[in-house]
Amino acid sequence: MSENKTKVCFKDIVIVGAGAAGLLFAGALGEAGGRAVVIEGSGKAGTKLLMAGGGQCNLTHGGSAKDFIVHYGDSGRYIRGILQKYNNVRFCRFMESLGVPVMEREDGKIFPASMNGRDVLKALLHRIRQNGTDIISGAKVTGIRRIQGGGYPAEGDRRYDYALTTEKGIFACRYLVIATGGCSYPSTGSDGKMLEILARDLAIQITPLSPALAPVYVKDYAFGDLSGMSFKNVRLTIPAGEKMASGGAPEPSPAGGREFSAFGDLLFAERKLSGPVILDNARRMAAGGRFRIGFLGRTTGPECAARMKRDFPGSGRSPQSYMSEELGLPRRFSQRIAEMLGISGNKVSQLSGAQINRLAGTLTNHEFVIHRLGGFEEAMATCGGVALEQIKPQNMSLPNEPGLYVIGEAVDIDGDTGGYNLQFAFSSANAAAADILRTIDESCI
């Protein structure tokens, strides 16, 4: 190992991280690929890419890229330009150029036609090899040095401005591309350490990291034995001021003092709530906060109660039968709700007005109290990363650190489920690659 530590590999471009963003960047280099190297801290490239979309690799989403902005929270407007320039259409064309046909499902999610993420990874790695780019695994970065003055002593008259110390030697480069991701699924090697190194060695501002696209654990969870049960297009409501800081003090409402609502699919898991409507909005929640679920979508409590009061008189059916047959709710869920309200042994015609109102309220505004959010081991993405105000959004460069670029999940951007995070990986990777290819010949001499 002492020999490796004294070795210096000189490349014009060093990409740190062989995840989705790093591989997409390398795939975009074309003939300049031989002037680049990808270094990966873990043993394999593309591990998390194989996990995307449950192994099926949800690449992006259909529709107009102009509509993508809302799927990145408050930060969407910051990346509007690159999302539209390097959009979902270009992403799909790129995949097809690799020999990976794509298909769009009815819900708008776009996948490889094979529904197998391994085909995406295999095609990307093939393109990268064609470009002449090496991938060196097991090269965990332990330090970065910005070379001041004349650059790193190197071959010929080229200058190298960054020196990375790794477990496999030193890598000197002019362009440094950080594509290490965040902290989600740390077992894959994604541990956020590179962000700590950027802060320590280059004084880069890092927004604190927290899990994104994470499930939510609630207090007194009554549906654990209904694990696997799903609901289409429920309404999630977060009351104004209900988000709680880690210490228990109220934070500003996610809707600026107003109640926040969103619609999407819900999944009961064994000890938690999941599904897109939960995952996409976990960033708005914290332990101690409350939220409500409307299992009947846009139907309000008064509307539901009014319907029941019309339907119930003279009816001999049970509440659970009415919920499953008339309202389209799962039978076991209907039985559980009736038991929770103590009306499972009644006929609907026997229910009082107060009982009907309570039943309608439970179905349209069932309240949950948050115990905790899922941790990084369960999260599909990371909130936080390199602070946006340091990054030039047109090309993902850091103006205060010439030659330094940050792409993908290492940036303080997290998108909703549905392919939005891989789309940002593609957009940011291509924006950075285009900028480097534009200037590489004159700046590397």
One Martini backbone bead per residue (centre of mass of N, CA, C, O) as a GRO file, in nm:
protein
  445
    1MET     BB    1   0.054   0.064  -0.016
    2SER     BB    2   0.294   0.262  -0.020
    3GLU     BB    3   0.317   0.264  -0.329
    4ASN     BB    4   0.037   0.380  -0.395
    5LYS     BB    5   0.071   0.656  -0.241
    6THR     BB    6   0.301   0.754  -0.464
    7LYS     BB    7   0.114   0.743  -0.682
    8VAL     BB    8   0.038   0.909  -1.002
    9CYS     BB    9  -0.262   1.005  -1.165
   10PHE     BB   10  -0.308   1.151  -1.484
   11LYS     BB   11  -0.596   1.365  -1.541
   12ASP     BB   12  -0.822   1.579  -1.659
   13ILE     BB   13  -1.053   1.378  -1.541
   14VAL     BB   14  -1.232   1.336  -1.228
   15ILE     BB   15  -1.456   1.088  -1.110
   16VAL     BB   16  -1.656   1.073  -0.817
   17GLY     BB   17  -1.837   0.811  -0.874
   18ALA     BB   18  -2.034   0.501  -0.976
   19GLY     BB   19  -2.303   0.609  -1.028
   20ALA     BB   20  -2.537   0.747  -1.207
   21ALA     BB   21  -2.401   1.025  -1.253
   22GLY     BB   22  -2.112   0.928  -1.320
   23LEU     BB   23  -2.193   0.745  -1.563
   24LEU     BB   24  -2.340   0.961  -1.730
   25PHE     BB   25  -2.099   1.141  -1.762
   26ALA     BB   26  -1.907   0.936  -1.898
   27GLY     BB   27  -2.113   0.878  -2.136
   28ALA     BB   28  -2.082   1.198  -2.244
   29LEU     BB   29  -1.768   1.223  -2.350
   30GLY     BB   30  -1.671   1.042  -2.559
   31GLU     BB   31  -1.362   1.102  -2.695
   32ALA     BB   32  -1.276   1.216  -2.396
   33GLY     BB   33  -1.263   0.954  -2.214
   34GLY     BB   34  -0.941   0.910  -2.207
   35ARG     BB   35  -0.925   1.179  -2.000
   36ALA     BB   36  -1.065   0.981  -1.792
   37VAL     BB   37  -1.173   0.895  -1.449
   38VAL     BB   38  -1.322   0.653  -1.236
   39ILE     BB   39  -1.385   0.668  -0.885
   40GLU     BB   40  -1.449   0.401  -0.643
   41GLY     BB   41  -1.498   0.304  -0.314
   42SER     BB   42  -1.618   0.057  -0.391
   43GLY     BB   43  -1.645  -0.256  -0.564
   44LYS     BB   44  -1.890  -0.122  -0.735
   45ALA     BB   45  -2.081  -0.035  -1.005
   46GLY     BB   46  -2.416   0.067  -0.978
   47THR     BB   47  -2.574  -0.032  -0.724
   48LYS     BB   48  -2.816   0.179  -0.697
   49LEU     BB   49  -2.924   0.147  -0.985
   50LEU     BB   50  -3.034  -0.148  -0.928
   51MET     BB   51  -3.257  -0.024  -0.711
   52ALA     BB   52  -3.421   0.122  -0.898
   53GLY     BB   53  -3.744   0.054  -0.900
   54GLY     BB   54  -3.698  -0.233  -0.778
   55GLY     BB   55  -3.488  -0.305  -1.037
   56GLN     BB   56  -3.636  -0.154  -1.296
   57CYS     BB   57  -3.562   0.141  -1.350
   58ASN     BB   58  -3.670   0.449  -1.304
   59LEU     BB   59  -3.571   0.694  -1.508
   60THR     BB   60  -3.843   0.860  -1.567
   61HIS     BB   61  -4.083   1.094  -1.703
   62GLY     BB   62  -4.351   1.197  -1.841
   63GLY     BB   63  -4.391   1.470  -2.027
   64SER     BB   64  -4.328   1.786  -1.942
   65ALA     BB   65  -4.051   1.947  -1.817
   66LYS     BB   66  -4.209   2.194  -1.700
   67ASP     BB   67  -4.353   1.993  -1.477
   68PHE     BB   68  -4.103   1.906  -1.289
   69ILE     BB   69  -4.042   2.127  -1.076
   70VAL     BB   70  -4.250   2.036  -0.843
   71HIS     BB   71  -4.061   1.762  -0.782
   72TYR     BB   72  -3.832   1.964  -0.605
   73GLY     BB   73  -3.960   2.166  -0.462
   74ASP     BB   74  -3.808   2.468  -0.393
   75SER     BB   75  -3.559   2.384  -0.603
   76GLY     BB   76  -3.670   2.364  -0.897
   77ARG     BB   77  -3.612   2.653  -1.013
   78TYR     BB   78  -3.296   2.622  -1.017
   79ILE     BB   79  -3.317   2.363  -1.245
   80ARG     BB   80  -3.486   2.431  -1.496
   81GLY     BB   81  -3.284   2.456  -1.734
   82ILE     BB   82  -3.160   2.160  -1.733
   83LEU     BB   83  -3.430   2.005  -1.748
   84GLN     BB   84  -3.502   2.125  -2.035
   85LYS     BB   85  -3.242   2.064  -2.195
   86TYR     BB   86  -3.204   1.779  -2.025
   87ASN     BB   87  -3.444   1.583  -2.087
   88ASN     BB   88  -3.651   1.312  -2.114
   89VAL     BB   89  -3.611   1.279  -2.418
   90ARG     BB   90  -3.299   1.269  -2.412
   91PHE     BB   91  -3.278   1.031  -2.224
   92CYS     BB   92  -3.422   0.825  -2.404
   93ARG     BB   93  -3.232   0.855  -2.647
   94PHE     BB   94  -2.980   0.768  -2.501
   95MET     BB   95  -3.072   0.483  -2.428
   96GLU     BB   96  -3.123   0.396  -2.726
   97SER     BB   97  -2.819   0.441  -2.809
   98LEU     BB   98  -2.741   0.188  -2.612
   99GLY     BB   99  -2.982  -0.036  -2.654
  100VAL     BB  100  -3.233   0.091  -2.467
  101PRO     BB  101  -3.540   0.050  -2.453
  102VAL     BB  102  -3.845   0.224  -2.385
  103MET     BB  103  -4.120   0.269  -2.141
  104GLU     BB  104  -4.459   0.381  -2.079
  105ARG     BB  105  -4.671   0.409  -1.840
  106GLU     BB  106  -4.976   0.508  -1.728
  107ASP     BB  107  -4.826   0.677  -1.483
  108GLY     BB  108  -4.546   0.788  -1.651
  109LYS     BB  109  -4.341   0.584  -1.612
  110ILE     BB  110  -3.997   0.520  -1.704
  111PHE     BB  111  -3.858   0.232  -1.864
  112PRO     BB  112  -3.718  -0.030  -1.941
  113ALA     BB  113  -3.853  -0.269  -2.136
  114SER     BB  114  -3.734  -0.505  -1.945
  115MET     BB  115  -3.741  -0.421  -1.638
  116ASN     BB  116  -3.404  -0.392  -1.613
  117GLY     BB  117  -3.129  -0.248  -1.464
  118ARG     BB  118  -2.896  -0.419  -1.588
  119ASP     BB  119  -2.921  -0.307  -1.877
  120VAL     BB  120  -2.834  -0.022  -1.810
  121LEU     BB  121  -2.558  -0.077  -1.685
  122LYS     BB  122  -2.432  -0.237  -1.917
  123ALA     BB  123  -2.458  -0.008  -2.132
  124LEU     BB  124  -2.294   0.207  -1.985
  125LEU     BB  125  -2.028   0.050  -1.955
  126HIS     BB  126  -1.985   0.012  -2.256
  127ARG     BB  127  -1.966   0.312  -2.332
  128ILE     BB  128  -1.729   0.383  -2.147
  129ARG     BB  129  -1.530   0.192  -2.280
  130GLN     BB  130  -1.551   0.320  -2.562
  131ASN     BB  131  -1.444   0.604  -2.452
  132GLY     BB  132  -1.187   0.521  -2.248
  133THR     BB  133  -1.290   0.475  -1.953
  134ASP     BB  134  -1.192   0.425  -1.637
  135ILE     BB  135  -1.263   0.200  -1.357
  136ILE     BB  136  -1.190   0.250  -1.007
  137SER     BB  137  -1.198   0.046  -0.747
  138GLY     BB  138  -1.134   0.101  -0.410
  139ALA     BB  139  -1.109   0.446  -0.419
  140LYS     BB  140  -1.105   0.598  -0.150
  141VAL     BB  141  -1.142   0.910  -0.036
  142THR     BB  142  -0.930   1.120   0.199
  143GLY     BB  143  -0.838   1.368   0.001
  144ILE     BB  144  -0.804   1.725  -0.087
  145ARG     BB  145  -0.605   1.927  -0.319
  146ARG     BB  146  -0.538   2.257  -0.384
  147ILE     BB  147  -0.345   2.386  -0.638
  148GLN     BB  148  -0.132   2.635  -0.613
  149GLY     BB  149  -0.045   2.797  -0.891
  150GLY     BB  150   0.123   2.587  -1.128
  151GLY     BB  151   0.050   2.326  -1.027
  152TYR     BB  152   0.099   2.001  -1.080
  153PRO     BB  153   0.348   1.804  -1.112
  154ALA     BB  154   0.396   1.698  -1.456
  155GLU     BB  155   0.334   1.615  -1.760
  156GLY     BB  156   0.476   1.827  -1.926
  157ASP     BB  157   0.255   2.122  -1.975
  158ARG     BB  158   0.050   2.036  -1.788
  159ARG     BB  159  -0.214   2.115  -1.564
  160TYR     BB  160  -0.283   2.053  -1.207
  161ASP     BB  161  -0.531   2.139  -0.943
  162TYR     BB  162  -0.592   1.842  -0.833
  163ALA     BB  163  -0.552   1.630  -0.535
  164LEU     BB  164  -0.618   1.286  -0.473
  165THR     BB  165  -0.654   1.089  -0.195
  166THR     BB  166  -0.619   0.734  -0.191
  167GLU     BB  167  -0.616   0.381  -0.160
  168LYS     BB  168  -0.481   0.405  -0.483
  169GLY     BB  169  -0.370   0.686  -0.461
  170ILE     BB  170  -0.300   0.955  -0.678
  171PHE     BB  171  -0.512   1.214  -0.822
  172ALA     BB  172  -0.467   1.421  -1.102
  173CYS     BB  173  -0.641   1.735  -1.195
  174ARG     BB  174  -0.854   1.978  -1.348
  175TYR     BB  175  -1.116   1.807  -1.330
  176LEU     BB  176  -1.377   1.788  -1.078
  177VAL     BB  177  -1.622   1.525  -1.018
  178ILE     BB  178  -1.900   1.508  -0.807
  179ALA     BB  179  -2.075   1.164  -0.762
  180THR     BB  180  -2.151   1.035  -0.451
  181GLY     BB  181  -2.386   1.131  -0.316
  182GLY     BB  182  -2.522   1.034  -0.023
  183CYS     BB  183  -2.682   0.822   0.248
  184SER     BB  184  -2.832   0.623   0.104
  185TYR     BB  185  -2.772   0.314   0.143
  186PRO     BB  186  -2.486   0.251   0.307
  187SER     BB  187  -2.421  -0.050   0.214
  188THR     BB  188  -2.314   0.066  -0.080
  189GLY     BB  189  -2.118   0.330   0.017
  190SER     BB  190  -2.329   0.558   0.090
  191ASP     BB  191  -2.202   0.805   0.342
  192GLY     BB  192  -2.102   1.124   0.295
  193LYS     BB  193  -1.784   1.168   0.316
  194MET     BB  194  -1.724   1.356   0.075
  195LEU     BB  195  -1.864   1.604   0.197
  196GLU     BB  196  -1.671   1.631   0.435
  197ILE     BB  197  -1.418   1.679   0.262
  198LEU     BB  198  -1.511   1.935   0.121
  199ALA     BB  199  -1.537   2.099   0.383
  200ARG     BB  200  -1.247   2.055   0.497
  201ASP     BB  201  -1.057   2.112   0.225
  202LEU     BB  202  -1.262   2.350   0.061
  203ALA     BB  203  -1.500   2.497   0.211
  204ILE     BB  204  -1.768   2.362   0.156
  205GLN     BB  205  -2.104   2.401   0.158
  206ILE     BB  206  -2.321   2.203   0.372
  207THR     BB  207  -2.616   2.068   0.382
  208PRO     BB  208  -2.785   1.902   0.585
  209LEU     BB  209  -2.849   1.566   0.638
  210SER     BB  210  -3.136   1.371   0.518
  211PRO     BB  211  -3.390   1.184   0.470
  212ALA     BB  212  -3.542   1.065   0.164
  213LEU     BB  213  -3.786   0.885   0.073
  214ALA     BB  214  -3.940   0.801   0.345
  215PRO     BB  215  -4.076   0.645   0.580
  216VAL     BB  216  -4.346   0.628   0.833
  217TYR     BB  217  -4.367   0.639   1.178
  218VAL     BB  218  -4.633   0.563   1.401
  219LYS     BB  219  -4.846   0.600   1.645
  220ASP     BB  220  -5.054   0.358   1.710
  221TYR     BB  221  -5.047   0.133   1.497
  222ALA     BB  222  -5.335  -0.039   1.327
  223PHE     BB  223  -5.199  -0.177   1.028
  224GLY     BB  224  -4.977  -0.408   1.035
  225ASP     BB  225  -5.163  -0.664   0.936
  226LEU     BB  226  -5.198  -0.492   0.642
  227SER     BB  227  -4.964  -0.561   0.487
  228GLY     BB  228  -4.973  -0.448   0.138
  229MET     BB  229  -5.181  -0.241   0.146
  230SER     BB  230  -5.353  -0.035  -0.096
  231PHE     BB  231  -5.400   0.314  -0.212
  232LYS     BB  232  -5.564   0.531  -0.421
  233ASN     BB  233  -5.551   0.860  -0.415
  234VAL     BB  234  -5.488   1.000  -0.159
  235ARG     BB  235  -5.511   1.229   0.112
  236LEU     BB  236  -5.269   1.460   0.224
  237THR     BB  237  -5.244   1.628   0.550
  238ILE     BB  238  -5.077   1.927   0.670
  239PRO     BB  239  -5.091   2.114   0.916
  240ALA     BB  240  -5.037   2.405   1.034
  241GLY     BB  241  -4.740   2.375   1.225
  242GLU     BB  242  -4.676   2.046   1.252
  243LYS     BB  243  -4.397   2.068   1.214
  244MET     BB  244  -4.109   1.925   1.377
  245ALA     BB  245  -3.849   1.952   1.549
  246SER     BB  246  -3.618   1.760   1.708
  247GLY     BB  247  -3.685   1.925   1.989
  248GLY     BB  248  -4.017   2.014   1.942
  249ALA     BB  249  -4.018   2.267   1.784
  250PRO     BB  250  -4.177   2.462   1.587
  251GLU     BB  251  -4.207   2.500   1.252
  252PRO     BB  252  -4.259   2.612   0.970
  253SER     BB  253  -4.479   2.584   0.751
  254PRO     BB  254  -4.478   2.424   0.439
  255ALA     BB  255  -4.721   2.652   0.349
  256GLY     BB  256  -4.688   2.930   0.489
  257GLY     BB  257  -4.941   2.879   0.713
  258ARG     BB  258  -5.064   2.650   0.554
  259GLU     BB  259  -5.224   2.400   0.444
  260PHE     BB  260  -5.121   2.078   0.335
  261SER     BB  261  -5.164   1.909   0.010
  262ALA     BB  262  -5.182   1.566  -0.120
  263PHE     BB  263  -5.160   1.319  -0.386
  264GLY     BB  264  -5.169   0.951  -0.357
  265ASP     BB  265  -5.016   0.662  -0.285
  266LEU     BB  266  -5.075   0.399  -0.042
  267LEU     BB  267  -4.886   0.207   0.213
  268PHE     BB  268  -4.897  -0.074   0.404
  269ALA     BB  269  -4.686  -0.163   0.656
  270GLU     BB  270  -4.590  -0.326   0.928
  271ARG     BB  271  -4.453  -0.034   1.081
  272LYS     BB  272  -4.560   0.151   0.831
  273LEU     BB  273  -4.565   0.419   0.604
  274SER     BB  274  -4.616   0.431   0.248
  275GLY     BB  275  -4.560   0.548  -0.050
  276PRO     BB  276  -4.564   0.823  -0.246
  277VAL     BB  277  -4.717   1.023  -0.050
  278ILE     BB  278  -4.502   0.980   0.172
  279LEU     BB  279  -4.221   0.998   0.041
  280ASP     BB  280  -4.258   1.286  -0.098
  281ASN     BB  281  -4.338   1.420   0.216
  282ALA     BB  282  -4.119   1.365   0.438
  283ARG     BB  283  -3.971   1.649   0.424
  284ARG     BB  284  -4.235   1.779   0.589
  285MET     BB  285  -4.147   1.601   0.830
  286ALA     BB  286  -4.162   1.516   1.191
  287ALA     BB  287  -4.124   1.445   1.493
  288GLY     BB  288  -4.454   1.505   1.641
  289GLY     BB  289  -4.620   1.522   1.412
  290ARG     BB  290  -4.899   1.572   1.186
  291PHE     BB  291  -5.143   1.377   0.994
  292ARG     BB  292  -5.368   1.321   0.716
  293ILE     BB  293  -5.601   1.074   0.583
  294GLY     BB  294  -5.777   1.032   0.271
  295PHE     BB  295  -5.930   0.744   0.147
  296LEU     BB  296  -6.138   0.926  -0.061
  297GLY     BB  297  -5.975   1.158  -0.142
  298ARG     BB  298  -6.172   1.439  -0.227
  299THR     BB  299  -6.352   1.359  -0.012
  300THR     BB  300  -6.536   1.483   0.233
  301GLY     BB  301  -6.680   1.459   0.530
  302PRO     BB  302  -6.959   1.590   0.465
  303GLU     BB  303  -7.006   1.429   0.204
  304CYS     BB  304  -6.997   1.148   0.331
  305ALA     BB  305  -7.220   1.189   0.543
  306ALA     BB  306  -7.448   1.261   0.348
  307ARG     BB  307  -7.449   0.993   0.199
  308MET     BB  308  -7.504   0.808   0.442
  309LYS     BB  309  -7.778   0.948   0.526
  310ARG     BB  310  -7.912   0.843   0.261
  311ASP     BB  311  -7.833   0.521   0.271
  312PHE     BB  312  -7.904   0.398   0.566
  313PRO     BB  313  -8.195   0.401   0.572
  314GLY     BB  314  -8.319   0.066   0.594
  315SER     BB  315  -8.051  -0.077   0.619
  316GLY     BB  316  -7.892  -0.416   0.670
  317ARG     BB  317  -7.610  -0.342   0.658
  318SER     BB  318  -7.290  -0.316   0.721
  319PRO     BB  319  -7.033  -0.103   0.749
  320GLN     BB  320  -6.818  -0.284   0.608
  321SER     BB  321  -6.988  -0.339   0.357
  322TYR     BB  322  -7.023  -0.047   0.266
  323MET     BB  323  -6.723   0.030   0.236
  324SER     BB  324  -6.653  -0.193   0.020
  325GLU     BB  325  -6.904  -0.168  -0.189
  326GLU     BB  326  -6.946   0.161  -0.206
  327LEU     BB  327  -6.631   0.278  -0.151
  328GLY     BB  328  -6.389   0.067  -0.230
  329LEU     BB  329  -6.278  -0.075   0.016
  330PRO     BB  330  -6.110  -0.282   0.185
  331ARG     BB  331  -6.225  -0.528   0.382
  332ARG     BB  332  -6.017  -0.531   0.616
  333PHE     BB  333  -6.025  -0.229   0.661
  334SER     BB  334  -6.327  -0.203   0.719
  335GLN     BB  335  -6.322  -0.384   0.966
  336ARG     BB  336  -6.121  -0.216   1.132
  337ILE     BB  337  -6.283   0.046   1.147
  338ALA     BB  338  -6.533  -0.072   1.283
  339GLU     BB  339  -6.380  -0.167   1.536
  340MET     BB  340  -6.258   0.106   1.625
  341LEU     BB  341  -6.570   0.231   1.645
  342GLY     BB  342  -6.780   0.009   1.752
  343ILE     BB  343  -6.970  -0.101   1.466
  344SER     BB  344  -6.957  -0.408   1.363
  345GLY     BB  345  -7.255  -0.501   1.497
  346ASN     BB  346  -7.398  -0.311   1.307
  347LYS     BB  347  -7.627  -0.138   1.145
  348VAL     BB  348  -7.651   0.141   0.958
  349SER     BB  349  -7.946   0.213   1.064
  350GLN     BB  350  -7.829   0.234   1.378
  351LEU     BB  351  -7.682   0.486   1.336
  352SER     BB  352  -7.587   0.771   1.442
  353GLY     BB  353  -7.498   1.081   1.365
  354ALA     BB  354  -7.229   1.071   1.520
  355GLN     BB  355  -7.125   0.804   1.397
  356ILE     BB  356  -7.125   0.897   1.105
  357ASN     BB  357  -6.931   1.134   1.139
  358ARG     BB  358  -6.696   0.964   1.244
  359LEU     BB  359  -6.667   0.778   1.001
  360ALA     BB  360  -6.622   0.998   0.789
  361GLY     BB  361  -6.373   1.124   0.930
  362THR     BB  362  -6.191   0.870   0.921
  363LEU     BB  363  -6.194   0.838   0.599
  364THR     BB  364  -6.101   1.164   0.545
  365ASN     BB  365  -5.936   1.222   0.855
  366HIS     BB  366  -5.692   1.044   0.944
  367GLU     BB  367  -5.493   1.048   1.224
  368PHE     BB  368  -5.136   1.102   1.263
  369VAL     BB  369  -4.849   1.030   1.465
  370ILE     BB  370  -4.518   1.095   1.469
  371HIS     BB  371  -4.240   0.913   1.560
  372ARG     BB  372  -4.075   0.854   1.281
  373LEU     BB  373  -3.834   0.842   1.046
  374GLY     BB  374  -3.675   0.703   0.819
  375GLY     BB  375  -3.372   0.609   0.749
  376PHE     BB  376  -3.107   0.566   0.540
  377GLU     BB  377  -3.165   0.253   0.508
  378GLU     BB  378  -3.462   0.343   0.365
  379ALA     BB  379  -3.384   0.558   0.190
  380MET     BB  380  -3.384   0.683  -0.156
  381ALA     BB  381  -3.269   0.959  -0.043
  382THR     BB  382  -3.123   1.300  -0.008
  383CYS     BB  383  -3.108   1.555   0.201
  384GLY     BB  384  -2.891   1.759   0.088
  385GLY     BB  385  -2.567   1.919   0.043
  386VAL     BB  386  -2.456   2.105  -0.182
  387ALA     BB  387  -2.502   2.422  -0.194
  388LEU     BB  388  -2.673   2.606  -0.428
  389GLU     BB  389  -2.529   2.896  -0.402
  390GLN     BB  390  -2.244   2.764  -0.518
  391ILE     BB  391  -2.398   2.698  -0.787
  392LYS     BB  392  -2.402   2.674  -1.132
  393PRO     BB  393  -2.684   2.570  -1.298
  394GLN     BB  394  -2.588   2.547  -1.604
  395ASN     BB  395  -2.308   2.344  -1.505
  396MET     BB  396  -2.232   2.263  -1.195
  397SER     BB  397  -2.046   2.476  -1.090
  398LEU     BB  398  -1.780   2.633  -0.888
  399PRO     BB  399  -1.669   2.947  -0.903
  400ASN     BB  400  -1.470   2.929  -0.640
  401GLU     BB  401  -1.385   2.638  -0.795
  402PRO     BB  402  -1.210   2.581  -1.042
  403GLY     BB  403  -1.312   2.266  -1.188
  404LEU     BB  404  -1.565   2.226  -1.007
  405TYR     BB  405  -1.812   1.959  -0.977
  406VAL     BB  406  -2.169   1.893  -0.909
  407ILE     BB  407  -2.370   1.591  -0.902
  408GLY     BB  408  -2.663   1.494  -0.820
  409GLU     BB  409  -2.701   1.387  -0.486
  410ALA     BB  410  -2.472   1.589  -0.382
  411VAL     BB  411  -2.690   1.776  -0.414
  412ASP     BB  412  -2.942   2.000  -0.291
  413ILE     BB  413  -3.139   1.756  -0.425
  414ASP     BB  414  -3.486   1.633  -0.420
  415GLY     BB  415  -3.703   1.404  -0.548
  416ASP     BB  416  -3.949   1.239  -0.648
  417THR     BB  417  -4.113   0.992  -0.728
  418GLY     BB  418  -4.079   0.869  -1.081
  419GLY     BB  419  -3.765   0.960  -1.191
  420TYR     BB  420  -3.643   1.244  -1.087
  421ASN     BB  421  -3.352   1.169  -0.989
  422LEU     BB  422  -3.242   1.052  -1.256
  423GLN     BB  423  -3.296   1.302  -1.421
  424PHE     BB  424  -3.100   1.484  -1.265
  425ALA     BB  425  -2.852   1.319  -1.320
  426PHE     BB  426  -2.859   1.364  -1.625
  427SER     BB  427  -2.872   1.674  -1.639
  428SER     BB  428  -2.617   1.739  -1.467
  429ALA     BB  429  -2.413   1.568  -1.625
  430ASN     BB  430  -2.452   1.711  -1.905
  431ALA     BB  431  -2.389   1.998  -1.819
  432ALA     BB  432  -2.098   1.940  -1.726
  433ALA     BB  433  -1.986   1.802  -1.980
  434ALA     BB  434  -2.032   2.036  -2.180
  435ASP     BB  435  -1.846   2.239  -2.036
  436ILE     BB  436  -1.584   2.076  -2.047
  437LEU     BB  437  -1.574   2.022  -2.357
  438ARG     BB  438  -1.555   2.329  -2.430
  439THR     BB  439  -1.262   2.375  -2.242
  440ILE     BB  440  -1.036   2.151  -2.230
  441ASP     BB  441  -0.807   2.234  -2.432
  442GLU     BB  442  -0.733   2.523  -2.314
  443SER     BB  443  -0.722   2.440  -1.988
  444CYS     BB  444  -0.492   2.186  -2.016
  445ILE     BB  445  -0.217   2.396  -2.079
   0.00000   0.00000   0.00000
